[in-house]
Amino acid sequence: MLRKFNAIISMATLFLLIIHMIMGSFSLIGVTDHGNRIMTIMSFIMLALVVIHIIIGTILTVKTIKLTKKSGASYPKQNRLFWTRRISGFAIILFVIFHLVIFGISHLGGGHVFVFAHAQLIFSILLVATVAVHVISNIKPLLISFGFRGGKVYVKDILFVMSIILLFATIAFIAFFIRFNFV
């Protein structure tokens, strides 16, 4: 039950993340307005879903670790994907906090980003990279939880689309860095 609920939360979060990345990227490159009210509301909904996902993920991780300790059998080599998912999720938490400091706080007051130097660019690109790792490592089990068995075609299509969106987000961060610092 908890895993199914987490899958629903994950799918909703992924959907909002895709919209957020596309809208945010257009905003960063200067095509749309920074103070988009819909983007702000959607971002808060996504943040709430992320918090729920973190709580559920933590509960499920603790249960798994307890079961592993209880059984006395730990297979680190076989559990690399499990730990990749957990570590990338934890890294996303850190980078999202940084992302909120850079973009979220300034937009709450209707203002603009005050600093976007090399550190902000690096952390923004690391956010994109950790999201890529987290989505890539979780997309297959997410589809399975919704009944898409043997859906390699779906996985490949989703990963292709996500790769384009993540690349666009990376390019947008770089473009924003250049616009912010040199234009």
PDB file of C-alpha atoms in Angstrom:
ATOM      1  CA  MET A   1       0.000   0.000   0.000  1.00  0.00           C
ATOM      2  CA  LEU A   2       2.764   2.448   0.969  1.00  0.00           C
ATOM      3  CA  ARG A   3       4.806   1.523  -2.100  1.00  0.00           C
ATOM      4  CA  LYS A   4       1.803   2.041  -4.393  1.00  0.00           C
ATOM      5  CA  PHE A   5       1.070   5.425  -2.819  1.00  0.00           C
ATOM      6  CA  ASN A   6       4.748   6.353  -3.249  1.00  0.00           C
ATOM      7  CA  ALA A   7       4.540   5.345  -6.914  1.00  0.00           C
ATOM      8  CA  ILE A   8       1.548   7.664  -7.413  1.00  0.00           C
ATOM      9  CA  ILE A   9       3.374  10.500  -5.636  1.00  0.00           C
ATOM     10  CA  SER A  10       6.486   9.789  -7.738  1.00  0.00           C
ATOM     11  CA  MET A  11       4.561   9.867 -11.010  1.00  0.00           C
ATOM     12  CA  ALA A  12       2.826  13.135 -10.070  1.00  0.00           C
ATOM     13  CA  THR A  13       6.165  14.619  -9.000  1.00  0.00           C
ATOM     14  CA  LEU A  14       7.817  13.522 -12.241  1.00  0.00           C
ATOM     15  CA  PHE A  15       4.998  15.083 -14.261  1.00  0.00           C
ATOM     16  CA  LEU A  16       5.302  18.387 -12.373  1.00  0.00           C
ATOM     17  CA  LEU A  17       9.102  18.226 -12.587  1.00  0.00           C
ATOM     18  CA  ILE A  18       8.965  17.932 -16.368  1.00  0.00           C
ATOM     19  CA  ILE A  19       6.671  20.959 -16.588  1.00  0.00           C
ATOM     20  CA  HIS A  20       8.843  22.843 -14.069  1.00  0.00           C
ATOM     21  CA  MET A  21      12.025  22.124 -16.010  1.00  0.00           C
ATOM     22  CA  ILE A  22      10.518  23.196 -19.330  1.00  0.00           C
ATOM     23  CA  MET A  23       8.892  26.374 -17.977  1.00  0.00           C
ATOM     24  CA  GLY A  24      11.917  27.188 -15.826  1.00  0.00           C
ATOM     25  CA  SER A  25      14.292  26.680 -18.729  1.00  0.00           C
ATOM     26  CA  PHE A  26      12.306  29.045 -20.931  1.00  0.00           C
ATOM     27  CA  SER A  27      12.345  31.551 -18.090  1.00  0.00           C
ATOM     28  CA  LEU A  28      16.112  31.192 -17.618  1.00  0.00           C
ATOM     29  CA  ILE A  29      16.855  31.797 -21.279  1.00  0.00           C
ATOM     30  CA  GLY A  30      14.573  34.855 -21.246  1.00  0.00           C
ATOM     31  CA  VAL A  31      11.653  33.634 -23.332  1.00  0.00           C
ATOM     32  CA  THR A  32       9.069  33.892 -20.532  1.00  0.00           C
ATOM     33  CA  ASP A  33       8.614  36.016 -17.409  1.00  0.00           C
ATOM     34  CA  HIS A  34      10.459  35.072 -14.200  1.00  0.00           C
ATOM     35  CA  GLY A  35       7.538  35.833 -11.896  1.00  0.00           C
ATOM     36  CA  ASN A  36       5.056  33.369 -13.386  1.00  0.00           C
ATOM     37  CA  ARG A  37       2.372  32.755 -10.710  1.00  0.00           C
ATOM     38  CA  ILE A  38       1.390  29.352 -12.137  1.00  0.00           C
ATOM     39  CA  MET A  39       5.030  28.239 -11.963  1.00  0.00           C
ATOM     40  CA  THR A  40       5.234  29.331  -8.309  1.00  0.00           C
ATOM     41  CA  ILE A  41       2.054  27.483  -7.300  1.00  0.00           C
ATOM     42  CA  MET A  42       3.103  24.384  -9.236  1.00  0.00           C
ATOM     43  CA  SER A  43       6.550  24.510  -7.615  1.00  0.00           C
ATOM     44  CA  PHE A  44       5.033  24.541  -4.124  1.00  0.00           C
ATOM     45  CA  ILE A  45       2.772  21.601  -4.981  1.00  0.00           C
ATOM     46  CA  MET A  46       5.777  19.734  -6.353  1.00  0.00           C
ATOM     47  CA  LEU A  47       7.798  20.566  -3.221  1.00  0.00           C
ATOM     48  CA  ALA A  48       4.998  19.176  -1.030  1.00  0.00           C
ATOM     49  CA  LEU A  49       4.941  15.980  -3.113  1.00  0.00           C
ATOM     50  CA  VAL A  50       8.736  15.726  -2.838  1.00  0.00           C
ATOM     51  CA  VAL A  51       8.522  16.011   0.951  1.00  0.00           C
ATOM     52  CA  ILE A  52       5.919  13.222   1.035  1.00  0.00           C
ATOM     53  CA  HIS A  53       8.136  11.143  -1.278  1.00  0.00           C
ATOM     54  CA  ILE A  54      11.127  11.711   1.042  1.00  0.00           C
ATOM     55  CA  ILE A  55       9.145  10.614   4.093  1.00  0.00           C
ATOM     56  CA  ILE A  56       7.819   7.474   2.403  1.00  0.00           C
ATOM     57  CA  GLY A  57      11.222   6.689   0.877  1.00  0.00           C
ATOM     58  CA  THR A  58      12.867   7.030   4.286  1.00  0.00           C
ATOM     59  CA  ILE A  59      10.303   4.722   5.902  1.00  0.00           C
ATOM     60  CA  LEU A  60      10.754   2.103   3.167  1.00  0.00           C
ATOM     61  CA  THR A  61      14.554   2.382   3.334  1.00  0.00           C
ATOM     62  CA  VAL A  62      14.585   1.921   7.118  1.00  0.00           C
ATOM     63  CA  LYS A  63      12.307  -1.131   6.778  1.00  0.00           C
ATOM     64  CA  THR A  64      14.606  -2.616   4.131  1.00  0.00           C
ATOM     65  CA  ILE A  65      17.728  -2.025   6.223  1.00  0.00           C
ATOM     66  CA  LYS A  66      16.055  -3.613   9.267  1.00  0.00           C
ATOM     67  CA  LEU A  67      15.051  -6.659   7.215  1.00  0.00           C
ATOM     68  CA  THR A  68      18.587  -6.927   5.821  1.00  0.00           C
ATOM     69  CA  LYS A  69      20.097  -6.784   9.319  1.00  0.00           C
ATOM     70  CA  LYS A  70      17.540  -9.278  10.632  1.00  0.00           C
ATOM     71  CA  SER A  71      18.273 -11.767   7.861  1.00  0.00           C
ATOM     72  CA  GLY A  72      22.012 -11.345   8.351  1.00  0.00           C
ATOM     73  CA  ALA A  73      22.562 -11.428   4.610  1.00  0.00           C
ATOM     74  CA  SER A  74      23.805  -8.295   2.926  1.00  0.00           C
ATOM     75  CA  TYR A  75      24.578  -8.314  -0.766  1.00  0.00           C
ATOM     76  CA  PRO A  76      26.239  -4.950  -1.484  1.00  0.00           C
ATOM     77  CA  LYS A  77      27.097  -5.818  -5.066  1.00  0.00           C
ATOM     78  CA  GLN A  78      23.519  -6.857  -5.841  1.00  0.00           C
ATOM     79  CA  ASN A  79      22.113  -3.847  -3.987  1.00  0.00           C
ATOM     80  CA  ARG A  80      24.052  -1.180  -5.912  1.00  0.00           C
ATOM     81  CA  LEU A  81      20.923   0.001  -7.686  1.00  0.00           C
ATOM     82  CA  PHE A  82      19.069   0.254  -4.355  1.00  0.00           C
ATOM     83  CA  TRP A  83      21.832   2.435  -2.919  1.00  0.00           C
ATOM     84  CA  THR A  84      22.168   4.448  -6.133  1.00  0.00           C
ATOM     85  CA  ARG A  85      18.495   5.344  -5.788  1.00  0.00           C
ATOM     86  CA  ARG A  86      18.850   6.304  -2.117  1.00  0.00           C
ATOM     87  CA  ILE A  87      22.089   8.271  -2.506  1.00  0.00           C
ATOM     88  CA  SER A  88      20.856  10.143  -5.596  1.00  0.00           C
ATOM     89  CA  GLY A  89      17.629  10.950  -3.748  1.00  0.00           C
ATOM     90  CA  PHE A  90      19.569  12.304  -0.788  1.00  0.00           C
ATOM     91  CA  ALA A  91      21.784  14.360  -3.123  1.00  0.00           C
ATOM     92  CA  ILE A  92      18.670  15.781  -4.769  1.00  0.00           C
ATOM     93  CA  ILE A  93      17.454  16.945  -1.356  1.00  0.00           C
ATOM     94  CA  LEU A  94      20.653  18.931  -0.861  1.00  0.00           C
ATOM     95  CA  PHE A  95      20.624  20.404  -4.364  1.00  0.00           C
ATOM     96  CA  VAL A  96      16.899  21.258  -4.179  1.00  0.00           C
ATOM     97  CA  ILE A  97      17.560  23.222  -0.986  1.00  0.00           C
ATOM     98  CA  PHE A  98      20.286  25.108  -2.834  1.00  0.00           C
ATOM     99  CA  HIS A  99      17.934  25.604  -5.823  1.00  0.00           C
ATOM    100  CA  LEU A 100      15.275  27.011  -3.483  1.00  0.00           C
ATOM    101  CA  VAL A 101      17.786  29.429  -1.987  1.00  0.00           C
ATOM    102  CA  ILE A 102      18.844  30.640  -5.440  1.00  0.00           C
ATOM    103  CA  PHE A 103      15.450  30.836  -7.144  1.00  0.00           C
ATOM    104  CA  GLY A 104      12.627  30.182  -4.683  1.00  0.00           C
ATOM    105  CA  ILE A 105      13.306  32.822  -2.059  1.00  0.00           C
ATOM    106  CA  SER A 106      13.905  35.576  -4.590  1.00  0.00           C
ATOM    107  CA  HIS A 107      10.685  34.793  -6.467  1.00  0.00           C
ATOM    108  CA  LEU A 108       8.543  34.690  -3.320  1.00  0.00           C
ATOM    109  CA  GLY A 109       8.998  38.416  -2.906  1.00  0.00           C
ATOM    110  CA  GLY A 110       8.474  38.968  -6.618  1.00  0.00           C
ATOM    111  CA  GLY A 111      12.152  39.794  -6.980  1.00  0.00           C
ATOM    112  CA  HIS A 112      14.928  38.388  -9.052  1.00  0.00           C
ATOM    113  CA  VAL A 113      17.972  36.233  -8.451  1.00  0.00           C
ATOM    114  CA  PHE A 114      20.678  38.310  -6.774  1.00  0.00           C
ATOM    115  CA  VAL A 115      23.689  36.098  -7.453  1.00  0.00           C
ATOM    116  CA  PHE A 116      24.297  33.441 -10.072  1.00  0.00           C
ATOM    117  CA  ALA A 117      28.046  32.908 -10.101  1.00  0.00           C
ATOM    118  CA  HIS A 118      30.162  29.825 -10.800  1.00  0.00           C
ATOM    119  CA  ALA A 119      29.096  28.028  -7.599  1.00  0.00           C
ATOM    120  CA  GLN A 120      25.403  28.502  -8.371  1.00  0.00           C
ATOM    121  CA  LEU A 121      25.939  27.229 -11.915  1.00  0.00           C
ATOM    122  CA  ILE A 122      27.855  24.159 -10.714  1.00  0.00           C
ATOM    123  CA  PHE A 123      25.242  23.286  -8.075  1.00  0.00           C
ATOM    124  CA  SER A 124      22.439  23.795 -10.605  1.00  0.00           C
ATOM    125  CA  ILE A 125      24.095  21.455 -13.100  1.00  0.00           C
ATOM    126  CA  LEU A 126      24.713  18.932 -10.297  1.00  0.00           C
ATOM    127  CA  LEU A 127      20.989  19.107  -9.498  1.00  0.00           C
ATOM    128  CA  VAL A 128      20.196  18.227 -13.106  1.00  0.00           C
ATOM    129  CA  ALA A 129      22.743  15.378 -13.020  1.00  0.00           C
ATOM    130  CA  THR A 130      21.397  13.878  -9.783  1.00  0.00           C
ATOM    131  CA  VAL A 131      17.826  14.132 -11.074  1.00  0.00           C
ATOM    132  CA  ALA A 132      18.996  12.275 -14.195  1.00  0.00           C
ATOM    133  CA  VAL A 133      20.561   9.486 -12.111  1.00  0.00           C
ATOM    134  CA  HIS A 134      17.504   9.254  -9.854  1.00  0.00           C
ATOM    135  CA  VAL A 135      15.006   9.146 -12.735  1.00  0.00           C
ATOM    136  CA  ILE A 136      17.082   6.698 -14.787  1.00  0.00           C
ATOM    137  CA  SER A 137      17.484   4.322 -11.853  1.00  0.00           C
ATOM    138  CA  ASN A 138      13.805   4.525 -10.853  1.00  0.00           C
ATOM    139  CA  ILE A 139      11.847   4.711 -14.104  1.00  0.00           C
ATOM    140  CA  LYS A 140      11.630   0.957 -14.710  1.00  0.00           C
ATOM    141  CA  PRO A 141      10.296   0.064 -11.224  1.00  0.00           C
ATOM    142  CA  LEU A 142       7.924   3.039 -11.421  1.00  0.00           C
ATOM    143  CA  LEU A 143       6.458   1.760 -14.689  1.00  0.00           C
ATOM    144  CA  ILE A 144       6.234  -1.776 -13.287  1.00  0.00           C
ATOM    145  CA  SER A 145       4.311  -0.465 -10.274  1.00  0.00           C
ATOM    146  CA  PHE A 146       1.726   0.940 -12.712  1.00  0.00           C
ATOM    147  CA  GLY A 147       1.437  -2.349 -14.564  1.00  0.00           C
ATOM    148  CA  PHE A 148       3.728  -1.675 -17.535  1.00  0.00           C
ATOM    149  CA  ARG A 149       5.464  -5.056 -17.580  1.00  0.00           C
ATOM    150  CA  GLY A 150       8.128  -5.631 -20.179  1.00  0.00           C
ATOM    151  CA  GLY A 151       7.849  -2.033 -21.226  1.00  0.00           C
ATOM    152  CA  LYS A 152      11.388  -1.528 -22.507  1.00  0.00           C
ATOM    153  CA  VAL A 153       9.948   0.625 -25.273  1.00  0.00           C
ATOM    154  CA  TYR A 154       8.304   2.891 -22.689  1.00  0.00           C
ATOM    155  CA  VAL A 155      11.509   3.086 -20.661  1.00  0.00           C
ATOM    156  CA  LYS A 156      13.572   4.009 -23.706  1.00  0.00           C
ATOM    157  CA  ASP A 157      11.041   6.600 -24.871  1.00  0.00           C
ATOM    158  CA  ILE A 158      10.728   8.169 -21.425  1.00  0.00           C
ATOM    159  CA  LEU A 159      14.489   8.238 -20.958  1.00  0.00           C
ATOM    160  CA  PHE A 160      14.941   9.807 -24.402  1.00  0.00           C
ATOM    161  CA  VAL A 161      12.426  12.554 -23.647  1.00  0.00           C
ATOM    162  CA  MET A 162      13.883  13.085 -20.154  1.00  0.00           C
ATOM    163  CA  SER A 163      17.391  13.309 -21.624  1.00  0.00           C
ATOM    164  CA  ILE A 164      16.290  16.076 -23.978  1.00  0.00           C
ATOM    165  CA  ILE A 165      14.535  17.967 -21.166  1.00  0.00           C
ATOM    166  CA  LEU A 166      17.504  17.563 -18.808  1.00  0.00           C
ATOM    167  CA  LEU A 167      19.892  18.716 -21.533  1.00  0.00           C
ATOM    168  CA  PHE A 168      17.642  21.713 -22.192  1.00  0.00           C
ATOM    169  CA  ALA A 169      17.662  22.530 -18.446  1.00  0.00           C
ATOM    170  CA  THR A 170      21.459  22.323 -18.366  1.00  0.00           C
ATOM    171  CA  ILE A 171      21.782  24.581 -21.407  1.00  0.00           C
ATOM    172  CA  ALA A 172      19.280  27.005 -19.824  1.00  0.00           C
ATOM    173  CA  PHE A 173      21.338  27.208 -16.614  1.00  0.00           C
ATOM    174  CA  ILE A 174      24.459  27.921 -18.667  1.00  0.00           C
ATOM    175  CA  ALA A 175      22.616  30.531 -20.756  1.00  0.00           C
ATOM    176  CA  PHE A 176      21.275  32.165 -17.585  1.00  0.00           C
ATOM    177  CA  PHE A 177      24.790  32.226 -16.119  1.00  0.00           C
ATOM    178  CA  ILE A 178      26.086  33.961 -19.246  1.00  0.00           C
ATOM    179  CA  ARG A 179      23.152  36.399 -19.390  1.00  0.00           C
ATOM    180  CA  PHE A 180      23.390  37.154 -15.666  1.00  0.00           C
ATOM    181  CA  ASN A 181      27.154  37.720 -15.589  1.00  0.00           C
ATOM    182  CA  PHE A 182      28.160  38.947 -19.032  1.00  0.00           C
ATOM    183  CA  VAL A 183      25.171  40.521 -20.793  1.00  0.00           C
TER     184      VAL A 183
END
